[in-house]
GROMACS .gro file of N, CA and C in nm:
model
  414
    1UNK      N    1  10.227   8.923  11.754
    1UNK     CA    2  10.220   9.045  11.676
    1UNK      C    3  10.189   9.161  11.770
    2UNK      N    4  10.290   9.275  11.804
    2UNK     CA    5  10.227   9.399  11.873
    2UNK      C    6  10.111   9.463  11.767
    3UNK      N    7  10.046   9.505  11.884
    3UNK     CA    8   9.889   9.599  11.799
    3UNK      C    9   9.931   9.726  11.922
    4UNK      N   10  10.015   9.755  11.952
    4UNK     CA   11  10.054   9.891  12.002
    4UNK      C   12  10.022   9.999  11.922
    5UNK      N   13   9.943  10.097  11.901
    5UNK     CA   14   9.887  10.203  11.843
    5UNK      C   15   9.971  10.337  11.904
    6UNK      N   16   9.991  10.368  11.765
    6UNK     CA   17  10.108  10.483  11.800
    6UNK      C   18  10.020  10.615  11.857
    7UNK      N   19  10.040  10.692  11.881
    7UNK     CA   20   9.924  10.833  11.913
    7UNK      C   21   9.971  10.905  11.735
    8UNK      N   22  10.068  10.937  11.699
    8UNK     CA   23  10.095  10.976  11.567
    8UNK      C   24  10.120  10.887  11.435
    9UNK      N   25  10.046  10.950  11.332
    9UNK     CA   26  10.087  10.840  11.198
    9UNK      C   27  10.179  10.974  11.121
   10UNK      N   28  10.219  10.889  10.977
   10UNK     CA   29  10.215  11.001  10.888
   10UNK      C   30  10.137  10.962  10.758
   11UNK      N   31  10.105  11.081  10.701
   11UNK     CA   32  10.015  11.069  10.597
   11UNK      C   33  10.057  11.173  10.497
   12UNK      N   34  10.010  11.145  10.367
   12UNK     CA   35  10.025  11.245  10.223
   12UNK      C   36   9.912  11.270  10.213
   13UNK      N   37   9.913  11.433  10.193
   13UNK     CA   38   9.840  11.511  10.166
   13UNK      C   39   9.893  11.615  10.032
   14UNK      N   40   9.739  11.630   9.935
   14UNK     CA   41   9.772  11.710   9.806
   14UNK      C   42   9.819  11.855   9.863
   15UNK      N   43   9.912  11.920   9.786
   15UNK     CA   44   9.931  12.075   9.884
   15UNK      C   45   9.904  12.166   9.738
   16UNK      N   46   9.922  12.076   9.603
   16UNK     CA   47   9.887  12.198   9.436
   16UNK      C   48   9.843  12.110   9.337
   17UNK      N   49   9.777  12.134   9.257
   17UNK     CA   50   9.734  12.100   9.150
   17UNK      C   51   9.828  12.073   9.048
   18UNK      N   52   9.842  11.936   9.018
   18UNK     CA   53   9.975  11.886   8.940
   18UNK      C   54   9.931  11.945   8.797
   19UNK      N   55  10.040  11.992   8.712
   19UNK     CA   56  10.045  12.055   8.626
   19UNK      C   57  10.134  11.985   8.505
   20UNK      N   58  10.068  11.861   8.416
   20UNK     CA   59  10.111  11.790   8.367
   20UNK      C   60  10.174  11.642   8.458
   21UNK      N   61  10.269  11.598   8.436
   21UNK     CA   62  10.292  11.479   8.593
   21UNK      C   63  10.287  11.516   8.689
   22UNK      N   64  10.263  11.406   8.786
   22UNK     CA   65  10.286  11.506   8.923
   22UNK      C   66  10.428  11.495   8.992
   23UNK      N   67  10.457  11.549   9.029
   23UNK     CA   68  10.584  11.620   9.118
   23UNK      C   69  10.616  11.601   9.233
   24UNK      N   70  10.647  11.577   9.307
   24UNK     CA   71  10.691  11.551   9.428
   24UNK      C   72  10.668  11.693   9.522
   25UNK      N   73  10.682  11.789   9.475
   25UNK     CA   74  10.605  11.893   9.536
   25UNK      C   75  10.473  11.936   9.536
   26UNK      N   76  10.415  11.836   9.493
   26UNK     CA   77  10.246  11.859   9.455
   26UNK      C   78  10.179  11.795   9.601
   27UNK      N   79  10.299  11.732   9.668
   27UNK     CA   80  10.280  11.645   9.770
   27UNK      C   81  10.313  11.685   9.918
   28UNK      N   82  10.278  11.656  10.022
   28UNK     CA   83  10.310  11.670  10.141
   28UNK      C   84  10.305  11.543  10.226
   29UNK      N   85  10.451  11.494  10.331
   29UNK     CA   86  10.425  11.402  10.415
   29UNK      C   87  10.425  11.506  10.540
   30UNK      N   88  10.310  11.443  10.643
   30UNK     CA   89  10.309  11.525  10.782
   30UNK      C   90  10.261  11.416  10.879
   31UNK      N   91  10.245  11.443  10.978
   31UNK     CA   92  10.260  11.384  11.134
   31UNK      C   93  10.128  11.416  11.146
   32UNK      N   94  10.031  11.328  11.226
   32UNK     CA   95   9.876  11.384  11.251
   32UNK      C   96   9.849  11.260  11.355
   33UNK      N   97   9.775  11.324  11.465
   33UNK     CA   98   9.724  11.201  11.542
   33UNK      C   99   9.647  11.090  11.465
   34UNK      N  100   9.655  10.969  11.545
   34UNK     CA  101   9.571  10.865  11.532
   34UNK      C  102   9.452  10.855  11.546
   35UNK      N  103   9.342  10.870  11.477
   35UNK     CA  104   9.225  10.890  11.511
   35UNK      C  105   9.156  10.816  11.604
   36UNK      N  106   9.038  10.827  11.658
   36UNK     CA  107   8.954  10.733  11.746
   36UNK      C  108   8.857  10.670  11.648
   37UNK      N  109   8.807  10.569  11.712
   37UNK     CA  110   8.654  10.541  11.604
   37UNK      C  111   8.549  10.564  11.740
   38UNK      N  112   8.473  10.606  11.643
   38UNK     CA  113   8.295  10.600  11.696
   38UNK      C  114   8.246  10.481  11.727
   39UNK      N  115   8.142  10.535  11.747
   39UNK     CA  116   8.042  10.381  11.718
   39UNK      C  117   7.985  10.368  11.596
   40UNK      N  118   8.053  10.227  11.545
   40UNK     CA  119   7.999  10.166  11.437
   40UNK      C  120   8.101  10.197  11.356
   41UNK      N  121   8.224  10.214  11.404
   41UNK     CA  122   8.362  10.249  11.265
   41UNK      C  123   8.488  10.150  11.349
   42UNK      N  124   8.537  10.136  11.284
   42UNK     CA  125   8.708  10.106  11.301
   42UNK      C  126   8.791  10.127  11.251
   43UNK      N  127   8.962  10.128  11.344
   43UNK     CA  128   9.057  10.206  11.307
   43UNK      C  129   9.166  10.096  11.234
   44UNK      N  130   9.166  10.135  11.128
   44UNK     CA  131   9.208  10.012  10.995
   44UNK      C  132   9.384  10.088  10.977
   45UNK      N  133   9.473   9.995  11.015
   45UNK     CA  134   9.622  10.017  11.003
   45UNK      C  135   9.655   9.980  10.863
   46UNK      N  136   9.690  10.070  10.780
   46UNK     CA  137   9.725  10.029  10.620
   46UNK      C  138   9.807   9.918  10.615
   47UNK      N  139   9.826   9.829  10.521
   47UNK     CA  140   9.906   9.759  10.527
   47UNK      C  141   9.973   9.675  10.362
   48UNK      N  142   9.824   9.740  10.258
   48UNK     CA  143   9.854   9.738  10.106
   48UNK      C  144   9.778   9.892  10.075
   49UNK      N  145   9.844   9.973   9.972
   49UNK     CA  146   9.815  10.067   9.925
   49UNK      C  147   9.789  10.028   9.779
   50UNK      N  148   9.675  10.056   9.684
   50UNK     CA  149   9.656  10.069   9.526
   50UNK      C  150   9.682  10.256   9.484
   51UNK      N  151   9.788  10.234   9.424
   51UNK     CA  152   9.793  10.363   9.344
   51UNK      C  153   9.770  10.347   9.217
   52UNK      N  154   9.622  10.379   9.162
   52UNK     CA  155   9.610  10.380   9.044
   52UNK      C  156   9.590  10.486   8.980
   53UNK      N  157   9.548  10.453   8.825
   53UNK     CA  158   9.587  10.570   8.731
   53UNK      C  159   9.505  10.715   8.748
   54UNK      N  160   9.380  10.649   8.774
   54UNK     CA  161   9.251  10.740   8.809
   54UNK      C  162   9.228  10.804   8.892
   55UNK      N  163   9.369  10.819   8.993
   55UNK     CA  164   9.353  10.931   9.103
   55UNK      C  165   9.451  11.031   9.023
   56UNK      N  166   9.522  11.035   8.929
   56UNK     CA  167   9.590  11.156   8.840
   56UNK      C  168   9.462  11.261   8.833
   57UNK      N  169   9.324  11.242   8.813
   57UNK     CA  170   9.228  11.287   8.746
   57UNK      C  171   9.128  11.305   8.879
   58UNK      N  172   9.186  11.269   8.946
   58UNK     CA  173   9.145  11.306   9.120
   58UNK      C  174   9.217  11.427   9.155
   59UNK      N  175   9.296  11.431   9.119
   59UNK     CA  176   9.442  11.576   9.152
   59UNK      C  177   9.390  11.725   9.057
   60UNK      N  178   9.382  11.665   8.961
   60UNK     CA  179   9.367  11.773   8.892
   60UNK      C  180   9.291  11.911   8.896
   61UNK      N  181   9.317  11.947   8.777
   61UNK     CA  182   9.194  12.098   8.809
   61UNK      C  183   9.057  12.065   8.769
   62UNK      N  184   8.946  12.179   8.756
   62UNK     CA  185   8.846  12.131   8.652
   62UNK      C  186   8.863  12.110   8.559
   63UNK      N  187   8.964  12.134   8.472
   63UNK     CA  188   8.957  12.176   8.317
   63UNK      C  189   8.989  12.012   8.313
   64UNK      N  190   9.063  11.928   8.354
   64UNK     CA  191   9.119  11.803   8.372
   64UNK      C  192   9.054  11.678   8.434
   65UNK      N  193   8.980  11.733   8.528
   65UNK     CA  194   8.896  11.625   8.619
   65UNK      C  195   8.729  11.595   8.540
   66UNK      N  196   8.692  11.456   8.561
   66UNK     CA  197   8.584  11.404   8.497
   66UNK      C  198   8.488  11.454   8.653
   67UNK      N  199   8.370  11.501   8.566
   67UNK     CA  200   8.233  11.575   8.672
   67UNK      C  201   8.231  11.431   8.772
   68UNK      N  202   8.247  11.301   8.748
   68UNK     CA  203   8.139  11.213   8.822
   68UNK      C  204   8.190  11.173   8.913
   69UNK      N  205   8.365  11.252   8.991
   69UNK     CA  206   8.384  11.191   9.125
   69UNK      C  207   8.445  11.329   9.144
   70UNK      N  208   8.458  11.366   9.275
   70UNK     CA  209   8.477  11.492   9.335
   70UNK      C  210   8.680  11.454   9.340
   71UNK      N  211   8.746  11.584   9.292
   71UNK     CA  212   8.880  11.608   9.355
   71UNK      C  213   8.880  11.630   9.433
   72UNK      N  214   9.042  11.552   9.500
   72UNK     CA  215   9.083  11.609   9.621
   72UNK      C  216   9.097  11.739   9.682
   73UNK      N  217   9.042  11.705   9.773
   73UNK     CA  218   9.085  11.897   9.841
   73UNK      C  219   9.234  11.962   9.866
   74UNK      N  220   9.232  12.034   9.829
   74UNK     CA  221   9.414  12.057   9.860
   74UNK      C  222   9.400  12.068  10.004
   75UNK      N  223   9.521  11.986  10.044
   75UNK     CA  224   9.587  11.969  10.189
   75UNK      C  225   9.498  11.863  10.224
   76UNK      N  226   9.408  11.769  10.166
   76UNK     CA  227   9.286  11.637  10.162
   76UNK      C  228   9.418  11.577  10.196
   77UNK      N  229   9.375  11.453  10.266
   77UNK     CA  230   9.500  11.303  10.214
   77UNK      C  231   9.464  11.247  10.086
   78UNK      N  232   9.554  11.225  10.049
   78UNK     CA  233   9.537  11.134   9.913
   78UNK      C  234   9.453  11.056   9.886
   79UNK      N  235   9.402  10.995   9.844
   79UNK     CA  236   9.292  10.895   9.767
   79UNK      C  237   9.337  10.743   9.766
   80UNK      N  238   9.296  10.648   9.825
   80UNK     CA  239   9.360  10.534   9.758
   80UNK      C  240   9.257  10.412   9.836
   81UNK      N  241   9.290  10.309   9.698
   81UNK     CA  242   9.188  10.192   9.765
   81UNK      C  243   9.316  10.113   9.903
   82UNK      N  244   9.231  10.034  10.000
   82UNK     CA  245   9.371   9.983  10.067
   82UNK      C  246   9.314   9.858  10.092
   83UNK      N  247   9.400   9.800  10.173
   83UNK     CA  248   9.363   9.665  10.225
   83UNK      C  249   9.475   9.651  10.385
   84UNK      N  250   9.379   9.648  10.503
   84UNK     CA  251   9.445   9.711  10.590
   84UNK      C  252   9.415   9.541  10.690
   85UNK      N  253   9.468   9.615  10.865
   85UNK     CA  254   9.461   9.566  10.942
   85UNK      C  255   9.374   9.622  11.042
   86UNK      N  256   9.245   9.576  11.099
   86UNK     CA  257   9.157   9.620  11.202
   86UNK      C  258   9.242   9.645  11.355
   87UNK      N  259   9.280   9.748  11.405
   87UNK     CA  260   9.342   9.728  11.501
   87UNK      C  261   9.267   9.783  11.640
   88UNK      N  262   9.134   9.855  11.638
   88UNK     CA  263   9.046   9.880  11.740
   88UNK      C  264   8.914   9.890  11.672
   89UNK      N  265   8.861   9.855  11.719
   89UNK     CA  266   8.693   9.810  11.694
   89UNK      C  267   8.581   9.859  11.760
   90UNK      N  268   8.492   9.940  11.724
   90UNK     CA  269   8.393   9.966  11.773
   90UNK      C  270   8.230   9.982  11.696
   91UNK      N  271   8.250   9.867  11.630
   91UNK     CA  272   8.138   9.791  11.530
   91UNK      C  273   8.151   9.688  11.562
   92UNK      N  274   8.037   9.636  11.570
   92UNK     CA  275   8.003   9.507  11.583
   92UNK      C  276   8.008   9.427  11.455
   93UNK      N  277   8.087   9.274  11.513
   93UNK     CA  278   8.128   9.263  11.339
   93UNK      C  279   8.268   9.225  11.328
   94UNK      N  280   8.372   9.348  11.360
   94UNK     CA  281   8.485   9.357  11.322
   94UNK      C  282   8.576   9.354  11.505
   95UNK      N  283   8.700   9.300  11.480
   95UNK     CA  284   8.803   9.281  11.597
   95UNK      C  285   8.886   9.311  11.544
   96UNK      N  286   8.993   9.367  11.621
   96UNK     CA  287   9.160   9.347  11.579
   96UNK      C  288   9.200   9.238  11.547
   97UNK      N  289   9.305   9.239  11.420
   97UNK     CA  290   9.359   9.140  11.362
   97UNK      C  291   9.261   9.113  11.197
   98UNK      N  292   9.109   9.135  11.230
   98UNK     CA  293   9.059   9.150  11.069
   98UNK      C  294   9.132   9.173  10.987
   99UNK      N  295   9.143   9.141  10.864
   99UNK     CA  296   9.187   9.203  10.740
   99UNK      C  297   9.071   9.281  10.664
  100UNK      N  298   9.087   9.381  10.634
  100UNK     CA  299   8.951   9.449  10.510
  100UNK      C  300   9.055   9.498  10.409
  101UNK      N  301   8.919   9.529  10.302
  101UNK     CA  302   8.948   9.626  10.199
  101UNK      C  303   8.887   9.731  10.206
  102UNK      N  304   8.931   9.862  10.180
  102UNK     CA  305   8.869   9.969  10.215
  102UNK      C  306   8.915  10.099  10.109
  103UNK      N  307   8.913  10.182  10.175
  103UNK     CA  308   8.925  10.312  10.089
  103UNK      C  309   8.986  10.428  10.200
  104UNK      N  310   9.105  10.351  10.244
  104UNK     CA  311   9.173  10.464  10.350
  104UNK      C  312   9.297  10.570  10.344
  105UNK      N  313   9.339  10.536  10.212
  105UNK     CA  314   9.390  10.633  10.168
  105UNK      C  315   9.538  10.654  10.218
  106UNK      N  316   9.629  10.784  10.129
  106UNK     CA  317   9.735  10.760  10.153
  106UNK      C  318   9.801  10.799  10.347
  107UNK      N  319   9.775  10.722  10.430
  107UNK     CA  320   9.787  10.741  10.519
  107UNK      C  321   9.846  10.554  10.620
  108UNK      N  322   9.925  10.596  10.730
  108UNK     CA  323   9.924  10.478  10.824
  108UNK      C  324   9.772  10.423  10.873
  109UNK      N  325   9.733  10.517  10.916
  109UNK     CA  326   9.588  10.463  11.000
  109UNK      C  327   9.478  10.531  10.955
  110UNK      N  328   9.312  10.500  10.935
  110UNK     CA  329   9.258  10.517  10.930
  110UNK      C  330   9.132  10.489  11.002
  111UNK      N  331   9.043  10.558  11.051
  111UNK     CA  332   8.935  10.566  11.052
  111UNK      C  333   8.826  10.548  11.000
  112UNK      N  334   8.761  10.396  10.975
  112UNK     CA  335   8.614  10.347  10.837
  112UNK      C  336   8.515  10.342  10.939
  113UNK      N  337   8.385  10.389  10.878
  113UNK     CA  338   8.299  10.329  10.875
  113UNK      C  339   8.301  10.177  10.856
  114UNK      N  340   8.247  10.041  10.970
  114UNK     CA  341   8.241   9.945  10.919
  114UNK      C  342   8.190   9.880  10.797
  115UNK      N  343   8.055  10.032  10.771
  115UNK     CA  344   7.939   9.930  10.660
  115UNK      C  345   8.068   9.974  10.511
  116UNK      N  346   8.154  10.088  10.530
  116UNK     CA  347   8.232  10.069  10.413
  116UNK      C  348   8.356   9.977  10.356
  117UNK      N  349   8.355   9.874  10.468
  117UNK     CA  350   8.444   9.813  10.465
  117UNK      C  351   8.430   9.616  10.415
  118UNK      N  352   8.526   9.564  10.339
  118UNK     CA  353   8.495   9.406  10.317
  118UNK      C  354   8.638   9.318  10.381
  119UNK      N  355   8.538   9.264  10.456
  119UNK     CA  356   8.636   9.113  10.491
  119UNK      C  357   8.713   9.043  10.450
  120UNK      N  358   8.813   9.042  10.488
  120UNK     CA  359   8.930   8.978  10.371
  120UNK      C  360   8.990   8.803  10.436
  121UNK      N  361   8.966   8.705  10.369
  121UNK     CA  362   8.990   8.568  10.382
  121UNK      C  363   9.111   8.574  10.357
  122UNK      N  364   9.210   8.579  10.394
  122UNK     CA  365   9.381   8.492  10.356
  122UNK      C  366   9.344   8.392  10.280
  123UNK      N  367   9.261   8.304  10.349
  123UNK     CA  368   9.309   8.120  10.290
  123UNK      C  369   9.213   8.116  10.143
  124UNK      N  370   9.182   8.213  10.084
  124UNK     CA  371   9.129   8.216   9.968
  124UNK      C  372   9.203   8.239   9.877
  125UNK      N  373   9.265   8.371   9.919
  125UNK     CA  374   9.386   8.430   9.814
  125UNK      C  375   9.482   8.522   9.887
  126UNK      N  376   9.569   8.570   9.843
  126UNK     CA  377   9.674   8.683   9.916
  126UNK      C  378   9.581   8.773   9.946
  127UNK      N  379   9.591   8.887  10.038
  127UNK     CA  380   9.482   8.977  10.043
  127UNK      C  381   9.514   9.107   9.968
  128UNK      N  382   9.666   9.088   9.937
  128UNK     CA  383   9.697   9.205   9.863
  128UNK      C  384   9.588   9.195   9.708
  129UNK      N  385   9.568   9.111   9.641
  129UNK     CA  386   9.457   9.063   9.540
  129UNK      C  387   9.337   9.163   9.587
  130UNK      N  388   9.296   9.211   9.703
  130UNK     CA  389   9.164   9.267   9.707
  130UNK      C  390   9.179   9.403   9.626
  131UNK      N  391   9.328   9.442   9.573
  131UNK     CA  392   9.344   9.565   9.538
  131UNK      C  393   9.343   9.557   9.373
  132UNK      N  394   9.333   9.419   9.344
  132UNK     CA  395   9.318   9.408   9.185
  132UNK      C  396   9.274   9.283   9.143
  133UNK      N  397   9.339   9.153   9.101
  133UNK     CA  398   9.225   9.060   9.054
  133UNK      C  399   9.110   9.014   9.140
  134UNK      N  400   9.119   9.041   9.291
  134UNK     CA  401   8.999   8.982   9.379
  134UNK      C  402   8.941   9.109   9.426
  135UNK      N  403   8.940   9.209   9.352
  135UNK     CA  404   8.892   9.373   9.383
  135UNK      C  405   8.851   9.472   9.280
  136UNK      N  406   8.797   9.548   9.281
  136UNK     CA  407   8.758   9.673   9.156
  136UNK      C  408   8.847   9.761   9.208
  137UNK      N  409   8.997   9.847   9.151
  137UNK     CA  410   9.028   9.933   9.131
  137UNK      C  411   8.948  10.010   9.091
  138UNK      N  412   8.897  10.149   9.095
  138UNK     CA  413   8.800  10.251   9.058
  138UNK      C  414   8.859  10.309   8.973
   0.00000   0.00000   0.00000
């Protein structure tokens, strides 16, 4: 398996406040470096995305959005639970090749905190499952 790390991903980012469905212009794909990790994070390569219903209400305005989780920022990346591939490590804990579940959003690569991240077993279940029956969708 190459773990060649590109210097650029692409990622979706909100650019307007969807106004009834959302639109395809509510959206932006763009080019952005690959981040580094710190100490005590790793750089998690997407590899399952959850698009669920409850980021509609992530997009929205106030008049639309529930007080108890913050909307996206316009020009934010998107919101999404994932289930990725560890591909550089700098937590103790985690190596390339890990599987997690995480919260990295609509993007190729991400940047976690390790303590936000869970270990994903293959030989238990598919790992795509961490995004719904072996996972909490939010």
């Amino acid at each position: 398996m190459d773990r060649t790390i590109p210097s650029t991903q692409q990622r979706v980012t909100l650019v307007a406040r969807p106004e009834g469905a959302p639109r395809l212009s509510d959206f932006a794909m763009s080019a952005s470096p690959v981040p580094t990790p710190a100490d005590g994070e790793v750089l998690v390569r997407t590899v399952y995305l959850s698009l669920d219903p409850y980021l509609r209400g992530r997009m929205g305005s106030s008049a639309t959005h529930s007080s108890s989780t913050p909307m996206v920022p316009l020009g934010g990346v998107m919101e999404g639970g994932t289930v990725g591939e560890v591909v550089l490590s700098a937590a103790d804990g985690f190596g390339p090749g890990d599987l997690v579940a995480g919260n990295s959003g609509w993007q190729e690569y991400a940047v976690q905190p390790a303590t936000a991240l869970r270990r994903l077993d293959p030989a238990q279940a598919p790992v795509s499952t961490a995004l719904a029956s072996w996972g909490c969708p939010a």
